Every structure is written in structure tokens, then in C-alpha cells.
Amino acid sequence: MIIEENGWKIIFFVLLMLFTLIRIIFAVKSKQSKVIQSQNLLEEKIKAFTVSLGTFFLPLVYIFTPWLDSFEMNFPLWARYTGFAILFLSLLFFLYVHSVLDKNWSPVLQIKENHELITSGPYKYIRHPMYTQIWMWVAGQFLLVSNWIVGLAGIITWSLLYFTRVNKEENMMIEQFGDKYREYIQTTGKLFPRFF
Ligand code: SAH
């Protein structure tokens, strides 16, 4: 089925709003648990805001204005459908991961009161399933929008946060949970399950 550019914009908008709704629900939940330790708070906040530029604000400009239309990449239809499928799966996975991590989630690096080390659900196999999910999201965004500014903005802003955060997060978890986390590292992969 041929979908006009505005059709893709509407589809992307609906997915983006569902993503935002899930985030808001869990952000409200997360606020209920007390923070006992934050790491590099200002830097983390700036990076999280930068990601929101690439995955939320710029996509909204793409959806609601024609300003970015000249950066269209003319991806073939199958690529845009693949983007849709990836975004849809990523959304379901997002809901699942958020519900497993529950009140231990925070948008920046933090340890909460009574922080539990989660090793169940996707965490049984992967240490950073939410980051896997966001990688899927930015890849799906690129394919669906077929626009190099919006596509690259998602991938670049997310890469900046991911590559500067993930090792710090693991060190923070080791500081908090000690050998329990060190053992957990032995049996899990960072973004994908370990098969050996
Ligand atoms: N990196 C994880 C979580 C992202 S949210 C993922 O991709 O799924 C970031 C917060 O989650 C961090 O501040 C840390 O306190 C917490 N966290 C990370 N891994 C955790 C785990 N296995 N159990 C509990 N909390 C965890």
C-alpha cells in the first residue's frame, strides 16, 4: 500500500505519543521512590535533554512543519514498513522492560532507596535491555521517517548518551551491588544475550 508522506507522519506521531505516554507513566512512578545517590547529575541531564532533541522535539518539527521535508531520503517502501515494524516491536519491548525495572528506573544515573538489582525477565539475558530498545527505536525512526536530518539526529544524540554512560552505569552498579553485579556480568550480554 502506498502511503503519502503525511500518512507516515501521522503513523510516526501515534507511535511517538505512545512512547511518550509509557515514559510519563513510569516517570511518575519513579518519582515516588527516593533518590539516595546521583552520578554526574548535570552532565546526565544535559545528555538526556540532547536525546530528547533527537528523538522527540526534532521529530515533532518533522511531523508538524514542512521545514525538514527537503532532507527526504526517498527510502523504498519496504524500508519504511521495516521501520514501522521495528518501532512497533520496540514500543512493546519498552513497556515490558519498564514494567520489569519498575521503580528502579531513573532517566539519569541514580540509586534509589531500597534499590533492587533486577535480574529477571529480559535482565536475565541482557544487562541493558532498555538501551537495546532505544537502539531499535532510533534505527526504526531513521527507516520510517526516511529523512536524514531526523534519522541521524536520533542515532547521533542517542550514541552520545549511550557510549558515555553505559560503563559509568555498570561501575555504579558494581559500587552498589559488588560481587552480585560482577557475577551478573559473567552470565549476561550488554545489549544482546550471550550465546556462549
Ligand atoms: N541500563 C538499564 C536501565 C536503564 S535506566 C537498561 O538499559 O535496561 C537507568 C537506571 O537503571 C540506572 O540509574 C540504574 O540505577 C538502574 N539499573 C540499571 N540496571 C539495573 C538492574 N539490573 N537492576 C536495577 N536497576 C538497574
Short mmCIF file of C-alpha atoms and ligand atoms in Angstrom, two decimals:
data_model
loop_
_atom_site.label_atom_id
_atom_site.label_comp_id
_atom_site.label_asym_id
_atom_site.label_seq_id
_atom_site.Cartn_x
_atom_site.Cartn_y
_atom_site.Cartn_z
CA MET A 1 0.00 0.00 0.00
CA ILE A 2 1.34 3.44 -0.94
CA ILE A 3 1.32 5.83 2.00
CA GLU A 4 1.72 9.57 1.40
CA GLU A 5 4.34 11.48 3.41
CA ASN A 6 1.60 12.87 5.66
CA GLY A 7 0.42 9.32 6.32
CA TRP A 8 3.90 8.36 7.56
CA LYS A 9 3.95 11.48 9.70
CA ILE A 10 0.64 10.50 11.33
CA ILE A 11 1.82 6.92 11.94
CA PHE A 12 5.07 8.16 13.45
CA PHE A 13 3.21 10.68 15.61
CA VAL A 14 0.96 7.97 17.08
CA LEU A 15 3.96 5.75 17.87
CA LEU A 16 5.85 8.69 19.38
CA MET A 17 2.89 9.63 21.58
CA LEU A 18 2.55 6.03 22.81
CA PHE A 19 6.28 6.02 23.60
CA THR A 20 5.92 9.31 25.48
CA LEU A 21 2.87 8.08 27.38
CA ILE A 22 4.73 4.97 28.60
CA ARG A 23 7.68 7.16 29.65
CA ILE A 24 5.43 9.58 31.55
CA ILE A 25 3.61 6.79 33.40
CA PHE A 26 6.90 5.30 34.61
CA ALA A 27 8.46 8.69 35.29
CA VAL A 28 5.58 9.46 37.65
CA LYS A 29 6.07 6.06 39.32
CA SER A 30 9.81 6.58 39.60
CA LYS A 31 9.29 9.93 41.34
CA GLN A 32 7.64 8.07 44.23
CA SER A 33 10.87 6.34 45.22
CA LYS A 34 13.51 8.39 46.96
CA VAL A 35 16.87 9.03 45.28
CA ILE A 36 19.81 8.22 47.53
CA GLN A 37 22.66 8.77 45.06
CA SER A 38 23.06 10.60 41.74
CA GLN A 39 26.07 10.48 39.43
CA ASN A 40 27.20 13.41 37.26
CA LEU A 41 23.71 14.85 37.57
CA LEU A 42 24.16 17.97 35.44
CA GLU A 43 26.03 16.13 32.67
CA GLU A 44 23.42 13.36 32.70
CA LYS A 45 20.57 15.86 32.47
CA ILE A 46 22.19 17.68 29.54
CA LYS A 47 22.70 14.37 27.72
CA ALA A 48 19.12 13.24 28.40
CA PHE A 49 17.85 16.58 27.08
CA THR A 50 20.02 16.20 23.96
CA VAL A 51 18.49 12.78 23.31
CA SER A 52 15.03 14.30 23.63
CA LEU A 53 16.00 16.82 20.92
CA GLY A 54 16.88 13.99 18.54
CA THR A 55 14.07 11.62 19.42
CA PHE A 56 11.22 13.95 20.36
CA PHE A 57 11.48 17.65 19.51
CA LEU A 58 13.05 17.33 16.05
CA PRO A 59 10.62 14.53 15.10
CA LEU A 60 7.78 16.88 16.12
CA VAL A 61 9.20 19.56 13.81
CA TYR A 62 9.29 16.91 11.02
CA ILE A 63 5.71 15.89 11.76
CA PHE A 64 4.10 19.32 12.09
CA THR A 65 6.05 21.50 9.67
CA PRO A 66 7.36 21.16 6.12
CA TRP A 67 10.72 22.67 7.19
CA LEU A 68 12.65 19.39 7.13
CA ASP A 69 10.96 17.92 4.07
CA SER A 70 13.86 18.84 1.79
CA PHE A 71 16.06 16.36 3.67
CA GLU A 72 13.89 13.48 2.46
CA MET A 73 15.94 10.41 1.52
CA ASN A 74 13.37 8.59 -0.61
CA PHE A 75 13.81 5.25 1.10
CA PRO A 76 11.97 2.42 -0.67
CA LEU A 77 8.61 1.48 0.74
CA TRP A 78 9.86 -1.78 2.26
CA ALA A 79 12.41 0.17 4.31
CA ARG A 80 9.71 2.41 5.75
CA TYR A 81 7.50 -0.58 6.58
CA THR A 82 10.51 -2.24 8.23
CA GLY A 83 10.98 0.96 10.26
CA PHE A 84 7.36 0.78 11.33
CA ALA A 85 7.73 -2.88 12.39
CA ILE A 86 10.91 -2.11 14.37
CA LEU A 87 9.26 0.86 16.10
CA PHE A 88 6.18 -1.18 16.94
CA LEU A 89 8.22 -4.07 18.41
CA SER A 90 10.42 -1.59 20.22
CA LEU A 91 7.34 0.01 21.79
CA LEU A 92 6.06 -3.34 23.11
CA PHE A 93 9.53 -4.16 24.41
CA PHE A 94 9.74 -0.72 26.06
CA LEU A 95 6.53 -1.37 28.00
CA TYR A 96 7.78 -4.79 29.07
CA VAL A 97 11.24 -3.61 30.16
CA HIS A 98 9.82 -0.62 32.03
CA SER A 99 7.39 -2.82 33.92
CA VAL A 100 10.17 -5.25 34.91
CA LEU A 101 12.58 -2.49 36.02
CA ASP A 102 9.66 -0.67 37.66
CA LYS A 103 10.59 1.76 40.45
CA ASN A 104 14.33 1.12 39.98
CA TRP A 105 14.24 3.08 36.71
CA SER A 106 15.53 6.64 36.51
CA PRO A 107 16.17 8.87 33.49
CA VAL A 108 19.65 9.73 34.81
CA LEU A 109 22.17 7.60 36.72
CA GLN A 110 20.74 7.14 40.19
CA ILE A 111 20.43 4.70 43.04
CA LYS A 112 17.04 4.64 44.73
CA GLU A 113 16.06 3.86 48.30
CA ASN A 114 15.72 0.05 48.58
CA HIS A 115 17.17 -0.29 45.07
CA GLU A 116 16.80 -3.86 43.92
CA LEU A 117 19.14 -5.49 41.41
CA ILE A 118 16.77 -6.78 38.74
CA THR A 119 17.93 -9.99 37.05
CA SER A 120 14.62 -11.31 35.81
CA GLY A 121 12.69 -11.00 32.55
CA PRO A 122 14.92 -9.51 29.84
CA TYR A 123 17.52 -8.70 32.55
CA LYS A 124 18.17 -12.42 32.86
CA TYR A 125 19.96 -12.30 29.50
CA ILE A 126 20.82 -8.64 28.87
CA ARG A 127 22.14 -6.00 31.25
CA HIS A 128 20.75 -3.07 29.27
CA PRO A 129 17.51 -4.13 27.57
CA MET A 130 16.15 -0.59 27.67
CA TYR A 131 19.19 0.63 25.79
CA THR A 132 18.72 -2.22 23.27
CA GLN A 133 15.17 -0.98 22.92
CA ILE A 134 16.28 2.63 22.32
CA TRP A 135 18.82 1.48 19.69
CA MET A 136 15.89 -0.25 17.98
CA TRP A 137 13.84 2.91 18.31
CA VAL A 138 16.39 5.23 16.70
CA ALA A 139 17.02 2.71 13.88
CA GLY A 140 13.26 2.40 13.32
CA GLN A 141 12.90 6.18 13.38
CA PHE A 142 15.57 6.53 10.68
CA LEU A 143 13.91 3.99 8.39
CA LEU A 144 10.35 5.18 8.88
CA VAL A 145 10.89 8.93 8.54
CA SER A 146 13.28 8.50 5.58
CA ASN A 147 14.79 11.86 6.40
CA TRP A 148 18.48 12.17 7.03
CA ILE A 149 18.33 15.10 9.49
CA VAL A 150 15.70 13.48 11.72
CA GLY A 151 17.17 10.00 11.26
CA LEU A 152 20.75 10.96 12.06
CA ALA A 153 19.70 13.25 14.92
CA GLY A 154 18.14 10.26 16.70
CA ILE A 155 21.14 8.00 16.14
CA ILE A 156 23.80 10.60 16.98
CA THR A 157 22.19 12.02 20.14
CA TRP A 158 21.49 8.51 21.40
CA SER A 159 25.06 7.32 20.62
CA LEU A 160 26.44 10.26 22.61
CA LEU A 161 24.45 9.27 25.66
CA TYR A 162 24.90 5.52 25.31
CA PHE A 163 28.68 5.45 24.79
CA THR A 164 29.40 7.93 27.56
CA ARG A 165 27.01 6.34 30.05
CA VAL A 166 26.97 2.59 29.88
CA ASN A 167 30.35 1.88 31.53
CA LYS A 168 29.71 4.50 34.21
CA GLU A 169 26.37 2.84 34.91
CA GLU A 170 28.00 -0.57 35.29
CA ASN A 171 30.65 0.88 37.64
CA MET A 172 27.90 2.48 39.70
CA MET A 173 26.07 -0.85 39.89
CA ILE A 174 29.31 -2.61 40.96
CA GLU A 175 29.80 0.03 43.66
CA GLN A 176 26.27 -0.57 44.88
CA PHE A 177 25.89 -4.34 44.49
CA GLY A 178 29.54 -5.53 44.50
CA ASP A 179 30.11 -9.20 43.63
CA LYS A 180 26.44 -9.72 42.91
CA TYR A 181 26.73 -7.41 39.87
CA ARG A 182 30.18 -8.77 38.93
CA GLU A 183 28.68 -12.27 38.79
CA TYR A 184 25.69 -10.94 36.90
CA ILE A 185 28.08 -9.56 34.24
CA GLN A 186 29.50 -13.06 33.75
CA THR A 187 26.18 -14.52 32.67
CA THR A 188 24.69 -11.69 30.60
CA GLY A 189 25.41 -9.63 27.48
CA LYS A 190 25.38 -5.84 27.35
CA LEU A 191 22.80 -5.32 24.60
CA PHE A 192 22.28 -8.84 23.26
CA PRO A 193 22.11 -12.20 25.02
CA ARG A 194 25.33 -14.19 25.24
CA PHE A 195 25.16 -17.48 23.46
CA PHE A 196 28.41 -18.98 24.72
N1 SAH B 1 20.61 0.22 31.64
C1 SAH B 1 19.34 -0.35 32.01
C2 SAH B 1 18.49 0.60 32.83
C3 SAH B 1 18.29 1.97 32.24
S1 SAH B 1 17.56 3.11 33.39
C4 SAH B 1 18.64 -0.83 30.77
O1 SAH B 1 19.05 -0.48 29.67
O2 SAH B 1 17.65 -1.57 30.89
C5 SAH B 1 18.98 3.63 34.31
C6 SAH B 1 18.95 3.25 35.77
O3 SAH B 1 18.62 1.89 35.89
C7 SAH B 1 20.28 3.42 36.44
O4 SAH B 1 20.30 4.64 37.14
C8 SAH B 1 20.41 2.23 37.39
O5 SAH B 1 20.27 2.62 38.70
C9 SAH B 1 19.25 1.34 37.04
N2 SAH B 1 19.60 -0.03 36.68
C10 SAH B 1 20.36 -0.45 35.65
N3 SAH B 1 20.43 -1.80 35.61
C11 SAH B 1 19.69 -2.25 36.67
C12 SAH B 1 19.36 -3.54 37.17
N4 SAH B 1 19.78 -4.66 36.59
N5 SAH B 1 18.56 -3.59 38.28
C13 SAH B 1 18.12 -2.47 38.86
N6 SAH B 1 18.39 -1.24 38.45
C14 SAH B 1 19.16 -1.12 37.36
#
